Short mmCIF file of C-alpha atoms in Angstrom, two decimals:
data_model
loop_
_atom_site.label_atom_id
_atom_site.label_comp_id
_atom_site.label_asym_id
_atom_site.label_seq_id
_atom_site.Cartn_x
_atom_site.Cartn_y
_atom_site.Cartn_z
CA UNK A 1 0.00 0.00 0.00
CA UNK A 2 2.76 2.18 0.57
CA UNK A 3 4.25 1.61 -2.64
CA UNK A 4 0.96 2.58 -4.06
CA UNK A 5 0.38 5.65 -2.61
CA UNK A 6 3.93 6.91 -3.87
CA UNK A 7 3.68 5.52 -7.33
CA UNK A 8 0.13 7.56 -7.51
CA UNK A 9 -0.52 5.80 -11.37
CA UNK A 10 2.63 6.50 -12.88
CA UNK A 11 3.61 4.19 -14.98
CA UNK A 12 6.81 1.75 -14.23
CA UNK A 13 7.30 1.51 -18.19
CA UNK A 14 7.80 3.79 -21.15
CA UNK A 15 4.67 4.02 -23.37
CA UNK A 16 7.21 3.93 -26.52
CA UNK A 17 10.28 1.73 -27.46
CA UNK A 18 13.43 2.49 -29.20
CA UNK A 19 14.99 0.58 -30.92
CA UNK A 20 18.55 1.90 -30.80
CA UNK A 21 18.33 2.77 -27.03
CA UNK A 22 18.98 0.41 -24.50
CA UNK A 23 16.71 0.03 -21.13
CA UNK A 24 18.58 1.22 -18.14
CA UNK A 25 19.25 -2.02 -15.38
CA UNK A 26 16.85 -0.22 -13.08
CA UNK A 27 14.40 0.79 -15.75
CA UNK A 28 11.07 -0.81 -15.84
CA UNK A 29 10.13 -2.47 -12.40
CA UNK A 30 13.22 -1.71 -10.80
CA UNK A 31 12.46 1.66 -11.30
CA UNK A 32 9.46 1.79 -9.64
CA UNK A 33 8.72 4.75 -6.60
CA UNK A 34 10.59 4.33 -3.35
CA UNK A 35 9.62 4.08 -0.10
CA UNK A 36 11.54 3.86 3.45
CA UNK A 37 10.75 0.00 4.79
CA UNK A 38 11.97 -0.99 8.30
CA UNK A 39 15.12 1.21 7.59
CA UNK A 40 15.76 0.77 4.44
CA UNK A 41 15.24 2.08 1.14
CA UNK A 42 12.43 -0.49 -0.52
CA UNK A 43 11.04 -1.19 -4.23
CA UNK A 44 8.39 -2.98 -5.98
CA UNK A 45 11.55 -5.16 -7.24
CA UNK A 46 12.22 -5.57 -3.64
CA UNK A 47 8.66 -6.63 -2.93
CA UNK A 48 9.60 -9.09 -5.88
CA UNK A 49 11.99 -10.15 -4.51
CA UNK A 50 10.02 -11.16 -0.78
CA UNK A 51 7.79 -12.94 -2.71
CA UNK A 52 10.38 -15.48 -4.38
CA UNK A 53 11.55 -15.92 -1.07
CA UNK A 54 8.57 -16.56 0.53
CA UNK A 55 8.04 -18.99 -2.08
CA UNK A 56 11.49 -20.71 -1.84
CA UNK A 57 10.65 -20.84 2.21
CA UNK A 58 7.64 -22.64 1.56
CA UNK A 59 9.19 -25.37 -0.89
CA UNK A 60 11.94 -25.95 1.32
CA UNK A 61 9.40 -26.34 4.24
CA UNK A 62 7.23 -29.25 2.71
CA UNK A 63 10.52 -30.70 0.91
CA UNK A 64 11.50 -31.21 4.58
CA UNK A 65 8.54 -32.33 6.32
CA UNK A 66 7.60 -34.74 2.91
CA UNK A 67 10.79 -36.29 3.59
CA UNK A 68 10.12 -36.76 7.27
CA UNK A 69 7.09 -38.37 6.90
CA UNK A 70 7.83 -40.64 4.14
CA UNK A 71 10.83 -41.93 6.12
CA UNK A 72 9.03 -42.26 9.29
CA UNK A 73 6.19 -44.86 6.91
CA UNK A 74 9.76 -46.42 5.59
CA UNK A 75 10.75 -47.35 8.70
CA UNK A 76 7.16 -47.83 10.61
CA UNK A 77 6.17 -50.00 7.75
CA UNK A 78 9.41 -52.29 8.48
CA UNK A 79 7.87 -52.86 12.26
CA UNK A 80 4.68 -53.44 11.13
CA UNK A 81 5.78 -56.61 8.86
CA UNK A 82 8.00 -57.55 12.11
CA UNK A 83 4.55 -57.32 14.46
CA UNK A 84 2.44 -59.10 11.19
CA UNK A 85 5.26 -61.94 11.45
CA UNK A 86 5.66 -62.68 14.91
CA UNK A 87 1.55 -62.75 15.64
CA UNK A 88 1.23 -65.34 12.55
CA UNK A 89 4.32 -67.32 13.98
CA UNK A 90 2.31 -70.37 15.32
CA UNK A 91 5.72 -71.78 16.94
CA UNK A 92 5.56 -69.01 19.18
CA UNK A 93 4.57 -69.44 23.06
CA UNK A 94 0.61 -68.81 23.60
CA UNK A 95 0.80 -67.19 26.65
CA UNK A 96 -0.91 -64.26 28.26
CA UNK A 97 1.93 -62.61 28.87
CA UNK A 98 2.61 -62.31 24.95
CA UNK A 99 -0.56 -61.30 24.27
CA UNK A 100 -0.58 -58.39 26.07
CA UNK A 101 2.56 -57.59 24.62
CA UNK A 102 1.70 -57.90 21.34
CA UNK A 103 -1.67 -55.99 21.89
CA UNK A 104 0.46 -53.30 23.70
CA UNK A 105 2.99 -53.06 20.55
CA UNK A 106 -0.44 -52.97 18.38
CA UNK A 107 -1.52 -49.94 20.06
CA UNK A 108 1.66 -48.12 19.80
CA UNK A 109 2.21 -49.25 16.10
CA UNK A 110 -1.21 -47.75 15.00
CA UNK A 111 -0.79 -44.76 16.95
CA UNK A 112 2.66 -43.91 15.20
CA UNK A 113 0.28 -43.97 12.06
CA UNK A 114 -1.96 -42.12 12.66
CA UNK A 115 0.17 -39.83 13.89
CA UNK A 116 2.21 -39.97 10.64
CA UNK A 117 -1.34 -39.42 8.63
CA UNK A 118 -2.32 -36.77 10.81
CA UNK A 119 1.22 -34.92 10.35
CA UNK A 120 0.39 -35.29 6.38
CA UNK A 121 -2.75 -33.98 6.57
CA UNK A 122 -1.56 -30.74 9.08
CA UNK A 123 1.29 -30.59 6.00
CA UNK A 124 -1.63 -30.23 3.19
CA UNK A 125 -3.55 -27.09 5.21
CA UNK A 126 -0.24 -25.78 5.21
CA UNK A 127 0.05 -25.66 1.59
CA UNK A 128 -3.27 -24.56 0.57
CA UNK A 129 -2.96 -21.79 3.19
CA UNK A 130 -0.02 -20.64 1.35
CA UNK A 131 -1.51 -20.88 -1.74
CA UNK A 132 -4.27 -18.61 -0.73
CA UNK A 133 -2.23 -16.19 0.90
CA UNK A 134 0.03 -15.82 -2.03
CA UNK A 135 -3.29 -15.64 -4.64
CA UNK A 136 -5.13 -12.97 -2.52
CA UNK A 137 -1.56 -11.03 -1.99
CA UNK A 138 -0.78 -10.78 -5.84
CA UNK A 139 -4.45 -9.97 -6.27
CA UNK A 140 -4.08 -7.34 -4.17
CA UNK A 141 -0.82 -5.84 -5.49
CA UNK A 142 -2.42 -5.73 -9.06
CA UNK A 143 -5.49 -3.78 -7.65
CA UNK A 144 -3.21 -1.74 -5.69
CA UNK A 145 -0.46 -1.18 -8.49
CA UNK A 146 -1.92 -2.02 -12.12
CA UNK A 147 0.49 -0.69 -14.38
CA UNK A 148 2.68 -3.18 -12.89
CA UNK A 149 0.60 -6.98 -13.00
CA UNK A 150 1.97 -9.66 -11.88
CA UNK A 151 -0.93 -11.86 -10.76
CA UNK A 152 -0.45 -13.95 -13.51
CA UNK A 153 3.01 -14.75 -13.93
CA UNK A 154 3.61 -15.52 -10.12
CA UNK A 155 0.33 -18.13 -10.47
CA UNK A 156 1.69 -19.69 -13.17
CA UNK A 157 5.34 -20.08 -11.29
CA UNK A 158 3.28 -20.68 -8.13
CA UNK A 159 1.63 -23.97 -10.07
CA UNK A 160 4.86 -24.88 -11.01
CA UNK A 161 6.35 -25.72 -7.67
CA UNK A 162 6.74 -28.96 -6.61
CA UNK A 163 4.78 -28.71 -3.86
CA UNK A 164 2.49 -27.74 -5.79
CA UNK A 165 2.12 -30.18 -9.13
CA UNK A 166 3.49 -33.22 -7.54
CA UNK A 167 1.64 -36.18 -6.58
CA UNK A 168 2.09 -36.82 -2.72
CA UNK A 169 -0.74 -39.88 -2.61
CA UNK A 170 2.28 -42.46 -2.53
CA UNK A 171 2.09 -41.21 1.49
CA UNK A 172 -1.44 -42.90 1.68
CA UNK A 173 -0.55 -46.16 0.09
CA UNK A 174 1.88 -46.41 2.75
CA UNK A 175 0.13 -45.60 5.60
CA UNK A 176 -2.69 -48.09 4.24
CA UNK A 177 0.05 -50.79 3.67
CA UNK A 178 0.52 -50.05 7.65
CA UNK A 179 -2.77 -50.49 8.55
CA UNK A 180 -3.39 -53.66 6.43
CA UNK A 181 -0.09 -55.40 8.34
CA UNK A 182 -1.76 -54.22 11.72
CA UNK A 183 -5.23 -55.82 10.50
CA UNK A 184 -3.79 -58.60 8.78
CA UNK A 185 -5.75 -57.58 5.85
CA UNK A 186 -4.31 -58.77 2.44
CA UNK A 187 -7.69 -57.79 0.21
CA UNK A 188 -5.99 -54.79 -1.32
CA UNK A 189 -3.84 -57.28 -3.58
CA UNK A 190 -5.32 -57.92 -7.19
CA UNK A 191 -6.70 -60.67 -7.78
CA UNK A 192 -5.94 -62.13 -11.49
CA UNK A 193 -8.01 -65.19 -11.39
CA UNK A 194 -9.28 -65.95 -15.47
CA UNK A 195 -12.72 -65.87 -13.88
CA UNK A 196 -14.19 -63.27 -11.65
CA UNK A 197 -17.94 -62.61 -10.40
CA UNK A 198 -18.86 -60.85 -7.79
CA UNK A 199 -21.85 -59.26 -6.81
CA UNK A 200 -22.05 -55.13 -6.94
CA UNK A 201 -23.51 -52.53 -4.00
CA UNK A 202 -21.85 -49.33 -4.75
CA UNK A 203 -22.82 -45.76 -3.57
CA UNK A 204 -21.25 -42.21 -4.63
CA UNK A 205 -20.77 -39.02 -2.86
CA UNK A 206 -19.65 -35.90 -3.47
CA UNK A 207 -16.68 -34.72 -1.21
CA UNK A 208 -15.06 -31.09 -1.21
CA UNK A 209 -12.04 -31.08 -2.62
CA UNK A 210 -10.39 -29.79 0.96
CA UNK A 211 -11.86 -32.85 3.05
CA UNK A 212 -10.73 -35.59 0.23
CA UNK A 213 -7.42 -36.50 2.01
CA UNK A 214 -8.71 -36.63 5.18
CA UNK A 215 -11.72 -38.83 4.04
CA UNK A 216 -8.72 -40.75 2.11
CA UNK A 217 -7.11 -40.91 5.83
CA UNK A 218 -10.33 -42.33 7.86
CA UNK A 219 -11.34 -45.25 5.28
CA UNK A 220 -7.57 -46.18 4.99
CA UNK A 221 -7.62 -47.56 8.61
CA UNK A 222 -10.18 -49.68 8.30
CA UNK A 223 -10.48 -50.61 4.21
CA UNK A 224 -6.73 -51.05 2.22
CA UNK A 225 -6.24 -48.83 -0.84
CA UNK A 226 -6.77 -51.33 -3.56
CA UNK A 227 -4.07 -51.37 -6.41
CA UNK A 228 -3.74 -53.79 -9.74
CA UNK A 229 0.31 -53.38 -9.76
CA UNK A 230 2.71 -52.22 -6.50
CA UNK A 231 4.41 -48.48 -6.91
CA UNK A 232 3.45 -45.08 -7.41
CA UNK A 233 0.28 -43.26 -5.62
CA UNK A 234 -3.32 -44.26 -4.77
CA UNK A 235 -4.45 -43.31 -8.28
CA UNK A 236 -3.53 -45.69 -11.00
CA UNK A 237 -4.75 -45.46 -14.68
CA UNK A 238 -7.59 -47.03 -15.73
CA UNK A 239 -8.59 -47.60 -19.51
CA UNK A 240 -12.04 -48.65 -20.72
CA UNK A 241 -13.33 -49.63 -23.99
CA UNK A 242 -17.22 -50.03 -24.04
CA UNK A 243 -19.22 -52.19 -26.58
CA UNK A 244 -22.68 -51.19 -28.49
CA UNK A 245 -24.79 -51.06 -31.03
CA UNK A 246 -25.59 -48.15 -33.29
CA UNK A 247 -28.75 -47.10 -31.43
CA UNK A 248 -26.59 -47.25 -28.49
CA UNK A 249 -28.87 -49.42 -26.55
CA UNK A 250 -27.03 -50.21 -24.13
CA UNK A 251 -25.84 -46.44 -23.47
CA UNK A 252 -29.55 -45.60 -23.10
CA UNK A 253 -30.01 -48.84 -21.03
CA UNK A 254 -27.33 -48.11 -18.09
CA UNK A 255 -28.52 -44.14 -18.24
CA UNK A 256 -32.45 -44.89 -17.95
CA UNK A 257 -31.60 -47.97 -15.19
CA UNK A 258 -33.58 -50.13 -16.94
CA UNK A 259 -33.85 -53.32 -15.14
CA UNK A 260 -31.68 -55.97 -16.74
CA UNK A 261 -29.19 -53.23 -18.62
CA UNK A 262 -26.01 -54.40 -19.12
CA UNK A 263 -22.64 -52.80 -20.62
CA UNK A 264 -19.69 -55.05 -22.22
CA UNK A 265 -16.54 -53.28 -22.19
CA UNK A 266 -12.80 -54.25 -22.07
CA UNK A 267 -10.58 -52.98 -19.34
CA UNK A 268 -6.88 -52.60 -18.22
CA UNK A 269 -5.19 -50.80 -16.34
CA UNK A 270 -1.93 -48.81 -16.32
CA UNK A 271 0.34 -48.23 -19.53
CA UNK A 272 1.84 -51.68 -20.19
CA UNK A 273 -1.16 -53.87 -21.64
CA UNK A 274 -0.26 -57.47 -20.72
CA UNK A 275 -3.60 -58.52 -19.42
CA UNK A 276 -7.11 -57.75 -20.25
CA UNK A 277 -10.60 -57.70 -18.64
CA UNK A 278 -13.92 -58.91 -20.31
CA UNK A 279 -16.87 -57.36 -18.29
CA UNK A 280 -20.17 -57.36 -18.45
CA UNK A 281 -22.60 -55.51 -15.56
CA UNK A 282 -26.07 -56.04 -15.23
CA UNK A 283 -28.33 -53.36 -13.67
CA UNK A 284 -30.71 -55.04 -11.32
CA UNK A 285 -33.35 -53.24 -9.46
CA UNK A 286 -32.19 -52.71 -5.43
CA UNK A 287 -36.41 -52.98 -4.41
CA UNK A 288 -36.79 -56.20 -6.17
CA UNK A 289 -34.43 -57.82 -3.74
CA UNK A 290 -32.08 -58.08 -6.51
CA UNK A 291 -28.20 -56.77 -6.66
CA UNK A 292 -26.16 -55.60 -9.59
CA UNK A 293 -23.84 -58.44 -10.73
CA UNK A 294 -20.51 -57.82 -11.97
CA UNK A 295 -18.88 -60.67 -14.56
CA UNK A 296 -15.43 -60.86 -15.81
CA UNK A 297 -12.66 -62.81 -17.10
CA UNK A 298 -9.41 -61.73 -17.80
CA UNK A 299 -7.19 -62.33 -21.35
CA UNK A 300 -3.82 -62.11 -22.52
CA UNK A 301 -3.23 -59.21 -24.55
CA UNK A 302 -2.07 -61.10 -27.79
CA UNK A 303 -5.89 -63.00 -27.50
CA UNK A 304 -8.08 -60.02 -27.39
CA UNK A 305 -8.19 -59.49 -30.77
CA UNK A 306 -8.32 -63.06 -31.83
CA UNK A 307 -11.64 -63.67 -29.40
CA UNK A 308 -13.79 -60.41 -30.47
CA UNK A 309 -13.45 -61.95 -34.50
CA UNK A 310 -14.27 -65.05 -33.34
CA UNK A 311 -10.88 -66.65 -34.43
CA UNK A 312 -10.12 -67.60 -30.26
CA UNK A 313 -13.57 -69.59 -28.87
CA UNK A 314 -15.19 -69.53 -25.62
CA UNK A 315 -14.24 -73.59 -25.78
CA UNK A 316 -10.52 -72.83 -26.25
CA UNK A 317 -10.28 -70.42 -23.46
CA UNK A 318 -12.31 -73.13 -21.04
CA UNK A 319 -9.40 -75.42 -22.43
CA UNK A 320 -7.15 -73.12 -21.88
CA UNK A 321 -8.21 -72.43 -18.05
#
């Protein structure tokens, strides 16, 4: 504001060019009005100059605490498989004694993770606090100063840092890799059997974008994060192709819920195609006492082609079980 009120609308560059006269170094922003800050003679460039730092504080900041975090999982994670071994050790003494140790090293174990989670999630309000602070701070310089913008270009370097436009989920897949050792739960691995059926009960909800971690954080003590291959985040790439007519019945089918609808579609996931679903879902009305079914059997790559012309049978595949 003080900046502002000195620069009173002059402009910080020349309304013409030449094109045999160089700028001056402090020309242009650097040349903007001056004012006496904490001491010290103070520009716009020197406002600039705060908010690179601020930035660079920031980045260093959740570099840091990332890197905490993710070695504290490394090394929780390690104690977890120790505690999953020694309670499945069946040559171990049954006593009391080691049950209430074990119990005791239980509690401990899942408090250390939720502590962990918790410290990610106190990480992620840090960032988008930041974020807003430094939005509504260039918003205000460019109301305050607009003959010098710079709202744009600082957003556009701001959703360039890394703490910023990288993908932090890996964080969750390791806290629920802690929780599944703790619960002995082992349903998050993918199961590649040729033949699958299971029957579907699915509901959706709408979450804010600000509560999705933390709703990530509460179902990942109790439920695994499910992934097809091991590495990388909590998201992994699926890719769907969908069968129909030319009408496009069975679009119109699965939109209206008619009872009975189904949709065929192959599906695979990630970037490397080695094997391939064949699904087909069938609508079924909840009120009828009916539930959705979900079929599927999985291919090799080389036979998908080969069994949608008809050149690879149903009988050769049953063979081939």
């Amino acid at each position: 504001k003080q900046l502002a009120s000195v620069a009173g609308g002059k402009l910080a560059t020349p309304m013409v060019a030449s094109l045999t006269m160089s700028d001056h170094p402090e020309a242009a922003y650097g040349a903007s009005p001056e004012i006496i800050y904490e001491g010290k003679a103070f520009k716009e460039v020197d406002w600039f100059r705060m908010v690179d730092k601020e930035m660079e504080f920031v980045s260093k900041v959740t570099n840091a605490e990332i890197m905490r975090v993710r070695s504290g999982l490394a090394t929780l994670r390690d104690r977890c498989e120790q505690w999953s071994k020694e309670m499945k050790d069946k040559s171990a003494e049954q006593s009391g004694a080691r049950a209430r140790t074990m119990l005791t090293q239980l509690g401990g174990l899942e408090a250390e993770a939720k502590q962990l989670g918790s410290d990610f999630l106190a990480l992620e309000k840090f960032v988008n606090l930041n974020y807003q602070a430094f939005e509504k701070l260039l918003k205000n310089h460019d109301r305050l100063m607009p003959h010098t913008p710079c709202h744009q270009f600082y957003m556009s370097k701001l959703r360039n840092q890394d703490w910023i436009r990288n993908d932090f989920s890996d964080v969750f897949v390791a806290l629920s890799d802690c929780h599944s050792l703790l619960r002995q739960d082992d349903s998050g691995v993918a199961n590649n059997d040729a033949k699958q059926d299971f029957v579907r009960n699915t509901k959706k909800y709408w979450v804010p974008t600000e509560h999705v971690s933390s709703l990530k954080h509460l179902i990942l003590q109790h439920l695994p994060v499910f992934r097809v291959w091991t590495g990388g985040g909590d998201s992994q790439l699926i890719n769907s192709v969908y069968f129909d007519n030319r009408q496009m019945q069975l679009y119109h089918g699965r939109m209206d819920k008619t009872p009975g609808a189904i949709a065929l579609r192959l599906r695979w996931y990630g970037t490397e195609i080695k094997s391939v679903f064949v699904e087909r879902k069938t609508h079924l009305d909840a009120w009828t006492g009916n539930v959705s079914v979900k079929e599927r059997f999985v291919l090799d790559e080389p036979l998908v082609v080969p069994f949608l012309n008809g050149s690879y049978t149903v009988n050769e595949f049953a063979d081939d079980m």
